[in-house]
């Protein structure tokens, strides 16, 4: 898990930088730019906000998918009772026979 986290942490800024450059090629309102205004013009404003919108949507989608998981797995109580029984019996043996 650590390797995946570090790998994503290293690659994500580069991917974001590249996508930011791509999104700046679109006009700010995602429609047709005014007559005579091109991406080479100094007055051009790109759709810089599009990356934030996409990240927010992905966050909501993955958050919703995480909410679909159960709070506890079905076998959770069974495992807890087994572990409690093992711990209880270990405590009796470790304290000695006269305890």
Short mmCIF file of N, CA and C in Angstrom, two decimals:
data_model
loop_
_atom_site.label_atom_id
_atom_site.label_comp_id
_atom_site.label_asym_id
_atom_site.label_seq_id
_atom_site.Cartn_x
_atom_site.Cartn_y
_atom_site.Cartn_z
N UNK A 1 0.81 -1.19 0.00
CA UNK A 1 0.00 0.00 0.00
C UNK A 1 0.86 1.26 0.00
N UNK A 2 1.98 1.21 0.71
CA UNK A 2 2.84 2.38 0.75
C UNK A 2 3.41 2.69 -0.63
N UNK A 3 3.78 1.65 -1.36
CA UNK A 3 4.33 1.85 -2.70
C UNK A 3 3.32 2.49 -3.64
N UNK A 4 2.07 2.04 -3.54
CA UNK A 4 1.03 2.63 -4.38
C UNK A 4 0.81 4.09 -4.00
N UNK A 5 0.79 4.38 -2.71
CA UNK A 5 0.58 5.76 -2.26
C UNK A 5 1.71 6.67 -2.71
N UNK A 6 2.95 6.22 -2.55
CA UNK A 6 4.08 7.03 -2.97
C UNK A 6 4.12 7.19 -4.49
N UNK A 7 3.76 6.14 -5.21
CA UNK A 7 3.74 6.22 -6.67
C UNK A 7 2.71 7.21 -7.17
N UNK A 8 1.52 7.17 -6.60
CA UNK A 8 0.48 8.11 -6.99
C UNK A 8 0.87 9.52 -6.59
N UNK A 9 1.47 9.66 -5.40
CA UNK A 9 1.92 10.98 -4.95
C UNK A 9 2.99 11.57 -5.83
N UNK A 10 3.79 10.73 -6.47
CA UNK A 10 4.83 11.22 -7.36
C UNK A 10 4.29 11.54 -8.76
N UNK A 11 3.34 10.77 -9.22
CA UNK A 11 2.84 10.94 -10.59
C UNK A 11 1.71 11.97 -10.67
N UNK A 12 0.91 12.09 -9.62
CA UNK A 12 -0.28 12.96 -9.66
C UNK A 12 0.04 14.42 -9.98
N UNK A 13 1.07 15.04 -9.40
CA UNK A 13 1.34 16.43 -9.78
C UNK A 13 1.70 16.59 -11.25
N UNK A 14 2.42 15.64 -11.80
CA UNK A 14 2.78 15.72 -13.21
C UNK A 14 1.54 15.59 -14.09
N UNK A 15 0.66 14.66 -13.76
CA UNK A 15 -0.58 14.48 -14.52
C UNK A 15 -1.45 15.73 -14.39
N UNK A 16 -1.54 16.29 -13.18
CA UNK A 16 -2.31 17.51 -12.98
C UNK A 16 -1.74 18.68 -13.77
N UNK A 17 -0.43 18.79 -13.83
CA UNK A 17 0.20 19.86 -14.59
C UNK A 17 -0.11 19.72 -16.08
N UNK A 18 -0.04 18.52 -16.59
CA UNK A 18 -0.32 18.28 -18.01
C UNK A 18 -1.80 18.55 -18.32
N UNK A 19 -2.70 18.05 -17.46
CA UNK A 19 -4.13 18.29 -17.68
C UNK A 19 -4.47 19.77 -17.55
N UNK A 20 -3.79 20.48 -16.63
CA UNK A 20 -4.01 21.91 -16.51
C UNK A 20 -3.64 22.64 -17.79
N UNK A 21 -2.56 22.22 -18.42
CA UNK A 21 -2.18 22.81 -19.70
C UNK A 21 -3.19 22.52 -20.80
N UNK A 22 -3.73 21.32 -20.78
CA UNK A 22 -4.75 20.96 -21.78
C UNK A 22 -6.02 21.78 -21.56
N UNK A 23 -6.44 21.93 -20.29
CA UNK A 23 -7.67 22.66 -19.99
C UNK A 23 -7.53 24.15 -20.28
N UNK A 24 -6.32 24.69 -20.22
CA UNK A 24 -6.13 26.10 -20.55
C UNK A 24 -6.30 26.35 -22.04
N UNK A 25 -6.29 25.31 -22.83
CA UNK A 25 -6.54 25.45 -24.26
C UNK A 25 -8.01 25.65 -24.59
N UNK A 26 -8.91 25.34 -23.65
CA UNK A 26 -10.34 25.58 -23.83
C UNK A 26 -10.67 26.98 -23.36
N UNK A 27 -11.66 27.60 -23.98
CA UNK A 27 -12.07 28.93 -23.53
C UNK A 27 -12.79 28.83 -22.21
N UNK A 28 -12.77 29.89 -21.41
CA UNK A 28 -13.25 29.85 -20.02
C UNK A 28 -14.69 29.41 -19.87
N UNK A 29 -15.54 29.71 -20.82
CA UNK A 29 -16.95 29.34 -20.69
C UNK A 29 -17.30 28.07 -21.46
N UNK A 30 -16.30 27.35 -21.96
CA UNK A 30 -16.45 26.10 -22.72
C UNK A 30 -17.31 26.26 -23.97
N UNK A 31 -17.56 27.47 -24.35
CA UNK A 31 -18.28 27.72 -25.59
C UNK A 31 -17.31 28.26 -26.62
N UNK A 32 -17.87 28.85 -27.63
CA UNK A 32 -17.02 29.47 -28.65
C UNK A 32 -16.46 30.78 -28.10
N UNK A 33 -15.17 31.02 -28.29
CA UNK A 33 -14.61 32.30 -27.85
C UNK A 33 -15.12 33.45 -28.72
N UNK A 34 -15.02 34.68 -28.22
CA UNK A 34 -15.44 35.82 -29.02
C UNK A 34 -14.69 35.90 -30.35
N UNK A 35 -15.26 36.59 -31.27
CA UNK A 35 -14.69 36.72 -32.61
C UNK A 35 -13.27 37.29 -32.54
N UNK A 36 -12.36 36.61 -33.16
CA UNK A 36 -10.99 37.09 -33.26
C UNK A 36 -10.10 36.72 -32.07
N UNK A 37 -10.65 36.11 -31.05
CA UNK A 37 -9.86 35.74 -29.87
C UNK A 37 -9.41 34.29 -30.01
N UNK A 38 -8.11 34.08 -29.98
CA UNK A 38 -7.55 32.73 -30.09
C UNK A 38 -6.70 32.45 -28.85
N UNK A 39 -6.25 31.22 -28.73
CA UNK A 39 -5.44 30.84 -27.58
C UNK A 39 -4.08 31.54 -27.57
N UNK A 40 -3.64 32.06 -28.69
CA UNK A 40 -2.37 32.77 -28.76
C UNK A 40 -2.49 34.22 -28.32
N UNK A 41 -3.70 34.73 -28.21
CA UNK A 41 -3.93 36.12 -27.83
C UNK A 41 -3.65 36.31 -26.34
N UNK A 42 -3.16 37.50 -25.94
CA UNK A 42 -2.86 37.79 -24.54
C UNK A 42 -4.13 37.91 -23.70
N UNK A 43 -5.27 38.15 -24.31
CA UNK A 43 -6.53 38.28 -23.58
C UNK A 43 -7.25 36.94 -23.37
N UNK A 44 -6.66 35.88 -23.85
CA UNK A 44 -7.28 34.54 -23.72
C UNK A 44 -7.29 34.11 -22.26
N UNK A 45 -8.42 33.62 -21.79
CA UNK A 45 -8.53 33.04 -20.46
C UNK A 45 -9.01 31.61 -20.64
N UNK A 46 -8.19 30.68 -20.18
CA UNK A 46 -8.54 29.27 -20.34
C UNK A 46 -9.45 28.79 -19.23
N UNK A 47 -9.92 27.58 -19.39
CA UNK A 47 -10.83 26.96 -18.41
C UNK A 47 -10.01 26.32 -17.30
N UNK A 48 -9.34 27.15 -16.48
CA UNK A 48 -8.48 26.67 -15.40
C UNK A 48 -9.27 25.94 -14.33
N UNK A 49 -10.53 26.24 -14.20
CA UNK A 49 -11.38 25.68 -13.16
C UNK A 49 -11.85 24.26 -13.48
N UNK A 50 -11.65 23.82 -14.69
CA UNK A 50 -12.16 22.51 -15.11
C UNK A 50 -11.51 21.35 -14.34
N UNK A 51 -10.23 21.48 -14.00
CA UNK A 51 -9.55 20.45 -13.23
C UNK A 51 -10.14 20.30 -11.84
N UNK A 52 -10.49 21.44 -11.21
CA UNK A 52 -11.11 21.38 -9.89
C UNK A 52 -12.48 20.71 -9.96
N UNK A 53 -13.22 21.01 -10.99
CA UNK A 53 -14.54 20.41 -11.15
C UNK A 53 -14.44 18.90 -11.34
N UNK A 54 -13.51 18.45 -12.14
CA UNK A 54 -13.34 17.02 -12.39
C UNK A 54 -12.90 16.31 -11.11
N UNK A 55 -11.96 16.90 -10.37
CA UNK A 55 -11.51 16.29 -9.11
C UNK A 55 -12.64 16.23 -8.09
N UNK A 56 -13.46 17.26 -8.02
CA UNK A 56 -14.59 17.25 -7.08
C UNK A 56 -15.59 16.16 -7.46
N UNK A 57 -15.89 16.03 -8.74
CA UNK A 57 -16.82 14.99 -9.18
C UNK A 57 -16.28 13.60 -8.88
N UNK A 58 -15.00 13.38 -9.15
CA UNK A 58 -14.40 12.08 -8.85
C UNK A 58 -14.42 11.80 -7.35
N UNK A 59 -14.17 12.82 -6.55
CA UNK A 59 -14.24 12.65 -5.09
C UNK A 59 -15.62 12.26 -4.62
N UNK A 60 -16.65 12.89 -5.16
CA UNK A 60 -18.01 12.54 -4.79
C UNK A 60 -18.38 11.12 -5.24
N UNK A 61 -17.94 10.75 -6.43
CA UNK A 61 -18.25 9.41 -6.94
C UNK A 61 -17.59 8.34 -6.06
N UNK A 62 -16.28 8.50 -5.78
CA UNK A 62 -15.58 7.50 -4.97
C UNK A 62 -16.07 7.53 -3.52
N UNK A 63 -16.44 8.69 -3.02
CA UNK A 63 -17.01 8.77 -1.68
C UNK A 63 -18.32 8.03 -1.58
N UNK A 64 -19.17 8.17 -2.59
CA UNK A 64 -20.44 7.45 -2.61
C UNK A 64 -20.20 5.94 -2.67
N UNK A 65 -19.23 5.52 -3.48
CA UNK A 65 -18.93 4.09 -3.57
C UNK A 65 -18.42 3.55 -2.23
N UNK A 66 -17.65 4.34 -1.48
CA UNK A 66 -17.20 3.90 -0.17
C UNK A 66 -18.35 3.78 0.82
N UNK A 67 -19.36 4.61 0.66
CA UNK A 67 -20.52 4.54 1.55
C UNK A 67 -21.34 3.27 1.33
N UNK A 68 -21.16 2.61 0.21
CA UNK A 68 -21.90 1.39 -0.08
C UNK A 68 -21.35 0.18 0.68
N UNK A 69 -20.13 0.29 1.22
CA UNK A 69 -19.58 -0.81 2.00
C UNK A 69 -20.30 -0.88 3.35
N UNK A 70 -20.44 -2.09 3.91
CA UNK A 70 -21.10 -2.20 5.23
C UNK A 70 -20.19 -1.65 6.33
N UNK A 71 -20.80 -1.26 7.44
CA UNK A 71 -20.03 -0.75 8.58
C UNK A 71 -19.17 -1.86 9.18
N UNK A 72 -19.69 -3.07 9.21
CA UNK A 72 -18.95 -4.22 9.69
C UNK A 72 -19.16 -5.38 8.73
N UNK A 73 -18.14 -6.20 8.62
CA UNK A 73 -18.28 -7.39 7.80
C UNK A 73 -19.19 -8.39 8.52
N UNK A 74 -19.87 -9.25 7.78
CA UNK A 74 -20.82 -10.19 8.40
C UNK A 74 -20.18 -11.10 9.44
N UNK A 75 -18.94 -11.51 9.26
CA UNK A 75 -18.28 -12.43 10.19
C UNK A 75 -17.58 -11.71 11.33
N UNK A 76 -17.74 -10.42 11.45
CA UNK A 76 -17.00 -9.62 12.43
C UNK A 76 -17.30 -10.05 13.87
N UNK A 77 -18.55 -10.24 14.21
CA UNK A 77 -18.91 -10.62 15.58
C UNK A 77 -18.36 -12.00 15.94
N UNK A 78 -18.39 -12.91 14.97
CA UNK A 78 -17.88 -14.26 15.21
C UNK A 78 -16.38 -14.23 15.50
N UNK A 79 -15.65 -13.43 14.77
CA UNK A 79 -14.21 -13.32 14.97
C UNK A 79 -13.92 -12.66 16.32
N UNK A 80 -14.70 -11.64 16.67
CA UNK A 80 -14.49 -10.96 17.95
C UNK A 80 -14.71 -11.89 19.13
N UNK A 81 -15.74 -12.73 19.05
CA UNK A 81 -16.00 -13.65 20.17
C UNK A 81 -14.90 -14.71 20.27
N UNK A 82 -14.39 -15.17 19.14
CA UNK A 82 -13.28 -16.14 19.16
C UNK A 82 -12.05 -15.50 19.78
N UNK A 83 -11.73 -14.27 19.39
CA UNK A 83 -10.55 -13.59 19.93
C UNK A 83 -10.72 -13.31 21.42
N UNK A 84 -11.92 -12.95 21.84
CA UNK A 84 -12.17 -12.68 23.25
C UNK A 84 -12.00 -13.97 24.07
N UNK A 85 -12.44 -15.09 23.54
CA UNK A 85 -12.29 -16.36 24.23
C UNK A 85 -10.82 -16.76 24.35
N UNK A 86 -10.06 -16.51 23.32
CA UNK A 86 -8.63 -16.83 23.35
C UNK A 86 -7.92 -15.94 24.36
N UNK A 87 -8.23 -14.67 24.37
CA UNK A 87 -7.59 -13.75 25.30
C UNK A 87 -7.97 -14.09 26.74
N UNK A 88 -9.23 -14.44 26.95
CA UNK A 88 -9.70 -14.77 28.30
C UNK A 88 -8.99 -16.02 28.82
N UNK A 89 -8.87 -17.03 27.99
CA UNK A 89 -8.22 -18.27 28.43
C UNK A 89 -6.72 -18.04 28.61
N UNK A 90 -6.09 -17.20 27.84
CA UNK A 90 -4.67 -16.89 28.01
C UNK A 90 -4.44 -16.17 29.33
N UNK A 91 -5.33 -15.29 29.73
CA UNK A 91 -5.18 -14.56 30.98
C UNK A 91 -5.24 -15.49 32.18
N UNK A 92 -6.09 -16.51 32.12
CA UNK A 92 -6.20 -17.46 33.24
C UNK A 92 -4.91 -18.24 33.40
N UNK A 93 -4.32 -18.67 32.30
CA UNK A 93 -3.10 -19.45 32.37
C UNK A 93 -1.92 -18.59 32.80
N UNK A 94 -1.86 -17.35 32.41
CA UNK A 94 -0.70 -16.54 32.72
C UNK A 94 -0.68 -16.10 34.18
N UNK A 95 -1.80 -16.10 34.89
CA UNK A 95 -1.84 -15.63 36.25
C UNK A 95 -1.53 -16.74 37.25
N UNK A 96 -1.50 -17.94 36.79
CA UNK A 96 -1.17 -19.04 37.69
C UNK A 96 -2.41 -19.80 38.12
N UNK A 97 -2.25 -20.96 38.74
CA UNK A 97 -3.38 -21.83 39.08
C UNK A 97 -4.20 -21.32 40.27
N UNK A 98 -3.62 -20.53 41.17
CA UNK A 98 -4.31 -20.12 42.37
C UNK A 98 -5.01 -18.77 42.23
N UNK A 99 -5.04 -18.25 41.10
CA UNK A 99 -5.63 -16.91 40.93
C UNK A 99 -7.10 -16.98 40.72
#
